[in-house]
Amino acid sequence: MSAGALVSAPVPDASGASGSPGAAGSGAAASGAAGSGAGAGAARPWYFSPWVTVPVPALLAALDALLANDLGSATEMITSMVAAAALLLRKRWPLIALLATLPGMELSNIWLAPMFAVYSVAVRYRNRWPMWIGGLLVALTQFVPWPWGDFTLAWDRTTALAAMYAVLTAAAPIALGMLVTTRRELAVRLDELTRGQERERRLLAQSVLSTERARLAREMHDVVSHQVSLISIQAGALQVRAGDPNATKETARTIRQLSVKTLEELRQMVGVLRAAGGDAKQLTPQPTLADLPRLVAESGLSCDLEADVEEPLPEPVERAAYRTVQEALTNVRKHAPGSCVTVRLTRGSGSLQVTVANTAGSPDATPLLLPSGGHGLIGLGERAQQLGGTLSATPTPDGGFTVAASFPTG
């Protein structure tokens, strides 16, 4: 036997005995599978425990020796019983156990002990050389009778049958051992694949959740910025009209309505965030281009709306266009109060063009002192990019600003 065969890497066999370092990968994967999937509760059946798989083959081999040999022959009984006892070592030292069973097979009529031993070699070792060498030894031992001097090789039917029996005696346990090893490796690979798919599902769910949260954040930013800027304008008007009771009451009523509306929209969107598995249909409000006239009328700005859109467009496109106009008007109120705004929507060939242009703000107007996170235009760019469109925001030479977006309608 070569040194390479003696140190070849074993794999765990059916009893659960640990292998050598060469099988560390499979052992680690198997332990991981036990930890993640089956766990301690999915232990092997009792007949796979070492208390069964170690003594039972030895007892069967001893019974084979008692039934097949002459009880009065000391040579046959001693060699066959040594072969049966050697099976007790087949889990830890399968090669030694195999070599110990060969004299019993040669000098007596046993065959069960060598078959158990060569099966253990086939199961234990990942390197196939020990398995093939062990199978060859078993086949030769079965084929060549004792004493060797009486053996003559003749090309007849008896020799052919003897050779066939010898090959089957060695090949059957080897095939079974390879089947068990392959099945165990497939189980480990299947568990790794299952855990990999589970990780992919978790990552996909996290990605979808992150995308949904980003979309909700954009919606909340647009709604809150717009509504709060309107509230700020009305509060400023309330200060100016403090001497007129009727105007003060009307402005206070408007502030109250805007505040209630803002809180209601926030409550609806927070409900979507809390709902597990909420979809886009639950996201409210969902404004469209039909709501643009009301948006422009309530903006508190000197604003002209030019909408050349007659046919309905896809809902995502209409919602993105509405949010673009809403955010642009909010920015005008923040940074250029008193300016004139033009909102233009044009239906082109396969796209919707949205342009919001404002002049320079009035020097007498006081800008709204509202906090800004700088995410408004970023959110608009993300909306346009998701729909396959474009967005640009550029200042004009006269001190104004222009926000232009293009959304494909196909």
Short mmCIF file of C-alpha atoms in Angstrom, two decimals:
data_model
loop_
_atom_site.label_atom_id
_atom_site.label_comp_id
_atom_site.label_asym_id
_atom_site.label_seq_id
_atom_site.Cartn_x
_atom_site.Cartn_y
_atom_site.Cartn_z
CA MET A 1 0.00 0.00 0.00
CA SER A 2 1.39 3.40 -0.93
CA ALA A 3 1.86 6.23 1.56
CA GLY A 4 -0.47 8.43 -0.49
CA ALA A 5 -3.24 5.89 -0.08
CA LEU A 6 -2.73 5.63 3.66
CA VAL A 7 -3.07 9.39 4.18
CA SER A 8 -5.84 9.92 1.63
CA ALA A 9 -8.67 12.13 2.78
CA PRO A 10 -11.64 10.26 4.24
CA VAL A 11 -15.22 11.44 4.38
CA PRO A 12 -17.69 10.68 7.15
CA ASP A 13 -19.40 7.36 6.70
CA ALA A 14 -22.92 6.32 7.57
CA SER A 15 -22.27 6.07 11.30
CA GLY A 16 -21.37 9.75 11.55
CA ALA A 17 -17.66 9.19 12.23
CA SER A 18 -15.61 12.26 11.47
CA GLY A 19 -13.31 12.26 8.47
CA SER A 20 -9.78 13.49 8.02
CA PRO A 21 -8.78 17.05 7.06
CA GLY A 22 -9.35 16.28 3.40
CA ALA A 23 -13.08 16.14 4.05
CA ALA A 24 -13.15 19.29 6.13
CA GLY A 25 -15.18 21.12 3.51
CA SER A 26 -17.91 18.53 3.46
CA GLY A 27 -17.82 18.17 7.22
CA ALA A 28 -18.11 21.91 7.73
CA ALA A 29 -20.96 22.13 5.26
CA ALA A 30 -22.69 19.22 6.90
CA SER A 31 -22.32 20.78 10.34
CA GLY A 32 -23.63 24.05 8.94
CA ALA A 33 -26.56 22.21 7.45
CA ALA A 34 -27.30 20.59 10.76
CA GLY A 35 -27.12 23.94 12.49
CA SER A 36 -29.29 25.84 10.03
CA GLY A 37 -31.72 23.33 8.66
CA ALA A 38 -32.22 20.06 10.45
CA GLY A 39 -30.71 20.93 13.82
CA ALA A 40 -30.53 18.60 16.76
CA GLY A 41 -34.17 17.66 16.38
CA ALA A 42 -33.54 16.01 12.99
CA ALA A 43 -31.08 13.38 14.31
CA ARG A 44 -30.49 10.20 12.33
CA PRO A 45 -32.62 7.13 13.06
CA TRP A 46 -31.50 4.85 15.84
CA TYR A 47 -30.24 2.22 13.41
CA PHE A 48 -27.60 4.69 12.14
CA SER A 49 -26.10 5.21 15.60
CA PRO A 50 -22.60 3.78 16.33
CA TRP A 51 -24.14 1.41 18.89
CA VAL A 52 -25.80 -0.37 15.96
CA THR A 53 -23.51 0.16 12.97
CA VAL A 54 -20.36 -1.02 14.82
CA PRO A 55 -21.35 -4.28 16.57
CA VAL A 56 -24.04 -5.55 14.18
CA PRO A 57 -21.71 -6.13 11.17
CA ALA A 58 -19.24 -7.87 13.48
CA LEU A 59 -21.99 -10.13 14.83
CA LEU A 60 -23.20 -10.94 11.32
CA ALA A 61 -19.64 -11.77 10.25
CA ALA A 62 -19.25 -14.04 13.32
CA LEU A 63 -22.51 -15.80 12.43
CA ASP A 64 -21.25 -16.20 8.86
CA ALA A 65 -18.07 -17.80 10.23
CA LEU A 66 -20.02 -20.24 12.42
CA LEU A 67 -22.31 -21.29 9.57
CA ALA A 68 -19.74 -21.53 6.75
CA ASN A 69 -16.70 -23.11 8.45
CA ASP A 70 -15.79 -26.41 9.98
CA LEU A 71 -16.09 -25.88 13.74
CA GLY A 72 -13.34 -28.44 14.28
CA SER A 73 -10.80 -26.53 12.17
CA ALA A 74 -8.81 -24.19 14.39
CA THR A 75 -7.29 -22.35 11.43
CA GLU A 76 -10.61 -21.57 9.83
CA MET A 77 -12.32 -20.55 13.08
CA ILE A 78 -9.45 -18.37 14.34
CA THR A 79 -8.95 -16.49 11.05
CA SER A 80 -12.68 -16.02 10.49
CA MET A 81 -13.28 -14.80 14.07
CA VAL A 82 -10.32 -12.41 13.79
CA ALA A 83 -11.92 -11.08 10.59
CA ALA A 84 -15.23 -10.59 12.41
CA ALA A 85 -13.53 -8.85 15.33
CA ALA A 86 -11.60 -6.60 12.94
CA LEU A 87 -14.91 -5.07 11.82
CA LEU A 88 -15.10 -3.36 15.21
CA LEU A 89 -12.23 -1.15 13.97
CA ARG A 90 -13.62 -0.40 10.52
CA LYS A 91 -14.94 3.05 11.48
CA ARG A 92 -11.59 4.36 12.71
CA TRP A 93 -9.12 2.28 10.69
CA PRO A 94 -10.93 0.80 7.67
CA LEU A 95 -7.76 -0.13 5.79
CA ILE A 96 -6.37 -2.08 8.76
CA ALA A 97 -9.73 -3.78 9.22
CA LEU A 98 -9.78 -4.77 5.53
CA LEU A 99 -6.29 -6.26 5.67
CA ALA A 100 -7.23 -8.20 8.82
CA THR A 101 -10.22 -9.81 7.09
CA LEU A 102 -8.30 -11.07 4.05
CA PRO A 103 -6.61 -14.08 5.81
CA GLY A 104 -10.00 -15.25 7.03
CA MET A 105 -11.40 -15.01 3.50
CA GLU A 106 -8.41 -16.89 2.08
CA LEU A 107 -8.12 -19.65 4.71
CA SER A 108 -11.82 -20.17 5.43
CA ASN A 109 -15.13 -19.86 3.66
CA ILE A 110 -16.27 -16.45 4.89
CA TRP A 111 -17.10 -13.53 2.61
CA LEU A 112 -19.27 -11.15 4.67
CA ALA A 113 -16.47 -9.61 6.78
CA PRO A 114 -14.30 -8.55 3.78
CA MET A 115 -17.35 -7.07 2.05
CA PHE A 116 -18.17 -4.95 5.11
CA ALA A 117 -14.54 -3.86 5.30
CA VAL A 118 -14.19 -2.84 1.65
CA TYR A 119 -17.53 -0.98 1.91
CA SER A 120 -16.09 1.02 4.82
CA VAL A 121 -13.04 1.90 2.74
CA ALA A 122 -15.24 3.06 -0.15
CA VAL A 123 -17.34 5.22 2.17
CA ARG A 124 -14.50 6.65 4.20
CA TYR A 125 -11.93 7.74 1.63
CA ARG A 126 -12.43 10.52 -0.87
CA ASN A 127 -9.26 9.42 -2.65
CA ARG A 128 -10.32 6.44 -4.78
CA TRP A 129 -6.95 4.67 -4.79
CA PRO A 130 -7.45 2.93 -1.41
CA MET A 131 -10.90 1.82 -2.56
CA TRP A 132 -9.71 0.32 -5.85
CA ILE A 133 -6.69 -1.34 -4.24
CA GLY A 134 -8.86 -2.79 -1.48
CA GLY A 135 -11.39 -4.06 -4.01
CA LEU A 136 -8.61 -5.66 -6.05
CA LEU A 137 -7.26 -7.43 -2.95
CA VAL A 138 -10.70 -8.76 -2.06
CA ALA A 139 -11.30 -9.96 -5.63
CA LEU A 140 -7.90 -11.69 -5.82
CA THR A 141 -8.36 -13.27 -2.40
CA GLN A 142 -11.76 -14.60 -3.46
CA PHE A 143 -10.49 -15.78 -6.85
CA VAL A 144 -7.22 -17.48 -5.82
CA PRO A 145 -7.83 -20.45 -3.45
CA TRP A 146 -5.58 -21.73 -0.68
CA PRO A 147 -3.06 -23.32 -0.94
CA TRP A 148 -1.77 -21.19 -3.77
CA GLY A 149 0.35 -23.98 -5.17
CA ASP A 150 -2.75 -25.94 -6.16
CA PHE A 151 -4.15 -23.06 -8.22
CA THR A 152 -4.05 -23.43 -11.98
CA LEU A 153 -5.44 -20.82 -14.35
CA ALA A 154 -7.53 -22.47 -17.06
CA TRP A 155 -9.77 -20.77 -19.59
CA ASP A 156 -12.91 -22.71 -18.83
CA ARG A 157 -16.38 -22.18 -17.45
CA THR A 158 -15.38 -22.78 -13.83
CA THR A 159 -12.65 -20.14 -13.98
CA ALA A 160 -15.03 -17.64 -15.60
CA LEU A 161 -17.64 -18.20 -12.89
CA ALA A 162 -15.01 -17.89 -10.15
CA ALA A 163 -13.74 -14.63 -11.66
CA MET A 164 -17.30 -13.28 -11.93
CA TYR A 165 -18.07 -14.12 -8.30
CA ALA A 166 -14.80 -12.54 -7.18
CA VAL A 167 -15.50 -9.31 -9.08
CA LEU A 168 -19.06 -9.11 -7.75
CA THR A 169 -17.90 -9.76 -4.19
CA ALA A 170 -15.60 -6.73 -4.41
CA ALA A 171 -17.65 -4.50 -6.70
CA ALA A 172 -21.00 -4.70 -4.89
CA PRO A 173 -19.85 -3.15 -1.58
CA ILE A 174 -17.70 -0.61 -3.45
CA ALA A 175 -20.69 0.48 -5.52
CA LEU A 176 -22.84 0.74 -2.41
CA GLY A 177 -20.18 2.78 -0.64
CA MET A 178 -19.83 5.16 -3.58
CA LEU A 179 -23.61 5.52 -3.69
CA VAL A 180 -23.75 6.40 0.01
CA THR A 181 -20.91 8.92 -0.36
CA THR A 182 -22.48 10.53 -3.42
CA ARG A 183 -25.85 10.72 -1.72
CA ARG A 184 -24.31 12.39 1.32
CA GLU A 185 -22.43 14.90 -0.82
CA LEU A 186 -25.59 15.68 -2.78
CA ALA A 187 -27.46 16.23 0.49
CA VAL A 188 -24.77 18.67 1.62
CA ARG A 189 -24.83 20.49 -1.72
CA LEU A 190 -28.63 20.62 -1.66
CA ASP A 191 -28.55 22.09 1.81
CA GLU A 192 -25.98 24.68 0.70
CA LEU A 193 -28.17 25.52 -2.31
CA THR A 194 -31.25 25.81 -0.11
CA ARG A 195 -29.49 28.10 2.35
CA GLY A 196 -28.10 30.14 -0.57
CA GLN A 197 -31.59 30.55 -2.02
CA GLU A 198 -32.87 31.55 1.39
CA ARG A 199 -30.14 34.19 1.65
CA GLU A 200 -31.03 35.45 -1.83
CA ARG A 201 -34.70 35.68 -0.83
CA ARG A 202 -33.80 37.67 2.27
CA LEU A 203 -31.54 39.99 0.28
CA LEU A 204 -34.26 40.47 -2.34
CA ALA A 205 -36.82 41.23 0.36
CA GLN A 206 -34.43 43.73 1.95
CA SER A 207 -33.79 45.34 -1.44
CA VAL A 208 -37.51 45.64 -2.16
CA LEU A 209 -38.07 47.04 1.32
CA SER A 210 -35.30 49.61 0.87
CA THR A 211 -36.72 50.65 -2.50
CA GLU A 212 -40.20 50.99 -1.03
CA ARG A 213 -38.91 53.03 1.89
CA ALA A 214 -37.02 55.33 -0.46
CA ARG A 215 -40.17 55.81 -2.53
CA LEU A 216 -42.23 56.53 0.56
CA ALA A 217 -39.57 58.97 1.74
CA ARG A 218 -39.85 60.85 -1.54
CA GLU A 219 -43.65 60.95 -1.24
CA MET A 220 -43.48 62.22 2.34
CA HIS A 221 -40.88 64.82 1.42
CA ASP A 222 -42.97 66.18 -1.43
CA VAL A 223 -46.23 66.23 0.54
CA VAL A 224 -44.79 67.71 3.73
CA SER A 225 -42.66 70.33 1.97
CA HIS A 226 -45.58 71.52 -0.13
CA GLN A 227 -48.18 71.57 2.63
CA VAL A 228 -45.92 73.14 5.24
CA SER A 229 -44.85 75.88 2.84
CA LEU A 230 -48.53 76.67 2.25
CA ILE A 231 -49.12 76.77 5.99
CA SER A 232 -46.18 79.16 6.36
CA ILE A 233 -47.60 81.46 3.68
CA GLN A 234 -51.01 81.51 5.34
CA ALA A 235 -49.42 82.19 8.73
CA GLY A 236 -47.58 85.16 7.22
CA ALA A 237 -50.82 86.42 5.74
CA LEU A 238 -52.45 86.05 9.15
CA GLN A 239 -49.85 88.34 10.65
CA VAL A 240 -50.48 90.97 7.99
CA ARG A 241 -54.27 90.80 8.37
CA ALA A 242 -54.31 90.76 12.15
CA GLY A 243 -56.40 93.95 12.18
CA ASP A 244 -59.20 92.46 10.05
CA PRO A 245 -61.23 89.95 12.12
CA ASN A 246 -62.95 88.37 9.10
CA ALA A 247 -59.73 87.96 7.13
CA THR A 248 -58.01 86.59 10.22
CA LYS A 249 -60.72 83.99 10.74
CA GLU A 250 -60.58 82.93 7.08
CA THR A 251 -56.80 82.61 7.12
CA ALA A 252 -56.89 80.69 10.39
CA ARG A 253 -59.49 78.34 8.90
CA THR A 254 -57.23 77.77 5.89
CA ILE A 255 -54.25 77.01 8.14
CA ARG A 256 -56.35 74.54 10.09
CA GLN A 257 -57.50 72.78 6.92
CA LEU A 258 -53.96 72.57 5.58
CA SER A 259 -52.67 71.21 8.89
CA VAL A 260 -55.40 68.55 9.06
CA LYS A 261 -54.73 67.56 5.45
CA THR A 262 -51.00 67.26 6.06
CA LEU A 263 -51.46 65.16 9.18
CA GLU A 264 -53.95 62.90 7.39
CA GLU A 265 -51.56 62.30 4.50
CA LEU A 266 -48.71 61.61 6.89
CA ARG A 267 -50.89 59.20 8.85
CA GLN A 268 -51.79 57.30 5.69
CA MET A 269 -48.18 56.96 4.59
CA VAL A 270 -47.00 55.93 8.06
CA GLY A 271 -49.70 53.27 7.96
CA VAL A 272 -48.19 51.93 4.75
CA LEU A 273 -44.75 51.86 6.38
CA ARG A 274 -46.14 49.85 9.30
CA ALA A 275 -48.14 47.45 7.13
CA ALA A 276 -46.28 44.27 6.28
CA GLY A 277 -46.14 43.65 2.56
CA GLY A 278 -47.87 46.90 1.62
CA ASP A 279 -48.00 47.45 -2.11
CA ALA A 280 -48.02 50.56 -4.24
CA LYS A 281 -51.83 50.69 -4.37
CA GLN A 282 -51.95 51.37 -0.65
CA LEU A 283 -49.76 54.44 -0.98
CA THR A 284 -52.01 57.47 -0.68
CA PRO A 285 -52.49 60.13 -1.83
CA GLN A 286 -51.97 59.37 -5.50
CA PRO A 287 -52.43 62.67 -7.37
CA THR A 288 -52.58 62.85 -11.15
CA LEU A 289 -52.51 65.57 -13.79
CA ALA A 290 -56.19 66.26 -13.15
CA ASP A 291 -55.16 67.69 -9.77
CA LEU A 292 -52.69 70.17 -11.26
CA PRO A 293 -55.15 73.10 -11.59
CA ARG A 294 -56.01 72.85 -7.91
CA LEU A 295 -52.31 72.58 -7.02
CA VAL A 296 -51.50 75.72 -9.00
CA ALA A 297 -54.50 77.60 -7.60
CA GLU A 298 -53.54 76.78 -4.00
CA SER A 299 -49.85 77.50 -4.48
CA GLY A 300 -50.12 81.17 -3.44
CA LEU A 301 -47.95 82.18 -6.39
CA SER A 302 -48.51 84.15 -9.56
CA CYS A 303 -48.59 81.04 -11.70
CA ASP A 304 -49.75 80.27 -15.24
CA LEU A 305 -50.60 76.70 -16.20
CA GLU A 306 -50.30 75.58 -19.82
CA ALA A 307 -51.28 71.92 -20.13
CA ASP A 308 -51.41 70.49 -23.62
CA VAL A 309 -52.36 66.98 -22.47
CA GLU A 310 -55.70 65.64 -23.60
CA GLU A 311 -55.41 61.87 -23.46
CA PRO A 312 -54.78 60.13 -20.14
CA LEU A 313 -51.22 58.97 -19.53
CA PRO A 314 -49.88 56.02 -17.50
CA GLU A 315 -50.46 56.59 -13.81
CA PRO A 316 -46.75 56.55 -12.83
CA VAL A 317 -46.03 59.23 -15.45
CA GLU A 318 -48.89 61.46 -14.29
CA ARG A 319 -47.87 61.05 -10.65
CA ALA A 320 -44.23 61.86 -11.43
CA ALA A 321 -45.25 64.93 -13.42
CA TYR A 322 -47.48 66.13 -10.60
CA ARG A 323 -44.72 65.66 -8.01
CA THR A 324 -42.25 67.51 -10.25
CA VAL A 325 -44.55 70.53 -10.47
CA GLN A 326 -45.30 70.33 -6.75
CA GLU A 327 -41.65 70.28 -5.71
CA ALA A 328 -40.77 73.08 -8.15
CA LEU A 329 -43.53 75.31 -6.76
CA THR A 330 -42.39 74.53 -3.23
CA ASN A 331 -38.84 75.58 -4.09
CA VAL A 332 -40.12 78.80 -5.66
CA ARG A 333 -42.00 79.66 -2.48
CA LYS A 334 -38.91 78.93 -0.42
CA HIS A 335 -36.25 80.67 -2.47
CA ALA A 336 -37.98 83.11 -4.87
CA PRO A 337 -41.15 84.50 -3.29
CA GLY A 338 -42.94 87.05 -5.37
CA SER A 339 -41.73 85.64 -8.67
CA CYS A 340 -43.87 84.72 -11.66
CA VAL A 341 -44.09 81.04 -12.50
CA THR A 342 -44.99 79.29 -15.72
CA VAL A 343 -45.94 75.61 -15.66
CA ARG A 344 -46.00 73.99 -19.07
CA LEU A 345 -46.90 70.40 -19.93
CA THR A 346 -46.48 69.28 -23.53
CA ARG A 347 -47.24 65.87 -24.99
CA GLY A 348 -44.56 65.00 -27.52
CA SER A 349 -43.88 61.91 -29.59
CA GLY A 350 -43.70 59.20 -26.98
CA SER A 351 -42.88 61.50 -24.06
CA LEU A 352 -44.32 64.09 -21.70
CA GLN A 353 -42.36 67.32 -21.28
CA VAL A 354 -42.80 69.16 -17.97
CA THR A 355 -41.27 72.61 -17.54
CA VAL A 356 -41.55 74.86 -14.49
CA ALA A 357 -39.84 78.23 -14.97
CA ASN A 358 -39.82 81.15 -12.56
CA THR A 359 -38.46 84.65 -12.73
CA ALA A 360 -36.26 86.24 -10.10
CA GLY A 361 -37.95 86.74 -6.75
CA SER A 362 -39.18 90.09 -5.55
CA PRO A 363 -36.64 91.92 -3.39
CA ASP A 364 -39.44 93.07 -1.08
CA ALA A 365 -40.67 89.54 -0.40
CA THR A 366 -39.34 87.61 2.57
CA PRO A 367 -38.15 84.07 1.77
CA LEU A 368 -39.71 81.26 3.79
CA LEU A 369 -37.39 80.21 6.58
CA LEU A 370 -38.06 76.50 6.20
CA PRO A 371 -35.47 73.78 6.74
CA SER A 372 -34.27 72.01 3.63
CA GLY A 373 -32.62 68.65 3.44
CA GLY A 374 -31.53 69.04 -0.16
CA HIS A 375 -33.38 65.89 -1.20
CA GLY A 376 -36.14 67.43 -3.30
CA LEU A 377 -34.38 67.61 -6.66
CA ILE A 378 -32.59 64.34 -5.90
CA GLY A 379 -35.95 62.65 -5.40
CA LEU A 380 -37.27 64.14 -8.64
CA GLY A 381 -34.21 62.82 -10.48
CA GLU A 382 -34.79 59.35 -9.03
CA ARG A 383 -38.42 59.42 -10.15
CA ALA A 384 -37.43 60.38 -13.69
CA GLN A 385 -34.67 57.78 -13.79
CA GLN A 386 -37.00 55.00 -12.65
CA LEU A 387 -39.37 55.83 -15.49
CA GLY A 388 -36.56 56.07 -18.03
CA GLY A 389 -36.78 59.86 -18.28
CA THR A 390 -34.53 62.80 -17.55
CA LEU A 391 -34.57 65.83 -15.26
CA SER A 392 -32.61 69.07 -15.36
CA ALA A 393 -32.63 72.03 -12.98
CA THR A 394 -30.71 75.09 -14.17
CA PRO A 395 -30.67 78.80 -13.32
CA THR A 396 -31.60 81.37 -15.96
CA PRO A 397 -29.65 84.53 -16.88
CA ASP A 398 -32.38 86.79 -15.42
CA GLY A 399 -32.00 85.27 -11.95
CA GLY A 400 -34.79 82.76 -12.27
CA PHE A 401 -34.75 78.99 -12.34
CA THR A 402 -36.04 76.29 -14.67
CA VAL A 403 -36.90 72.70 -13.86
CA ALA A 404 -37.43 70.55 -16.96
CA ALA A 405 -38.37 66.87 -16.95
CA SER A 406 -39.11 64.40 -19.70
CA PHE A 407 -41.05 61.19 -19.06
CA PRO A 408 -41.54 58.47 -21.69
CA THR A 409 -45.20 57.58 -22.11
CA GLY A 410 -44.74 54.26 -23.89
#
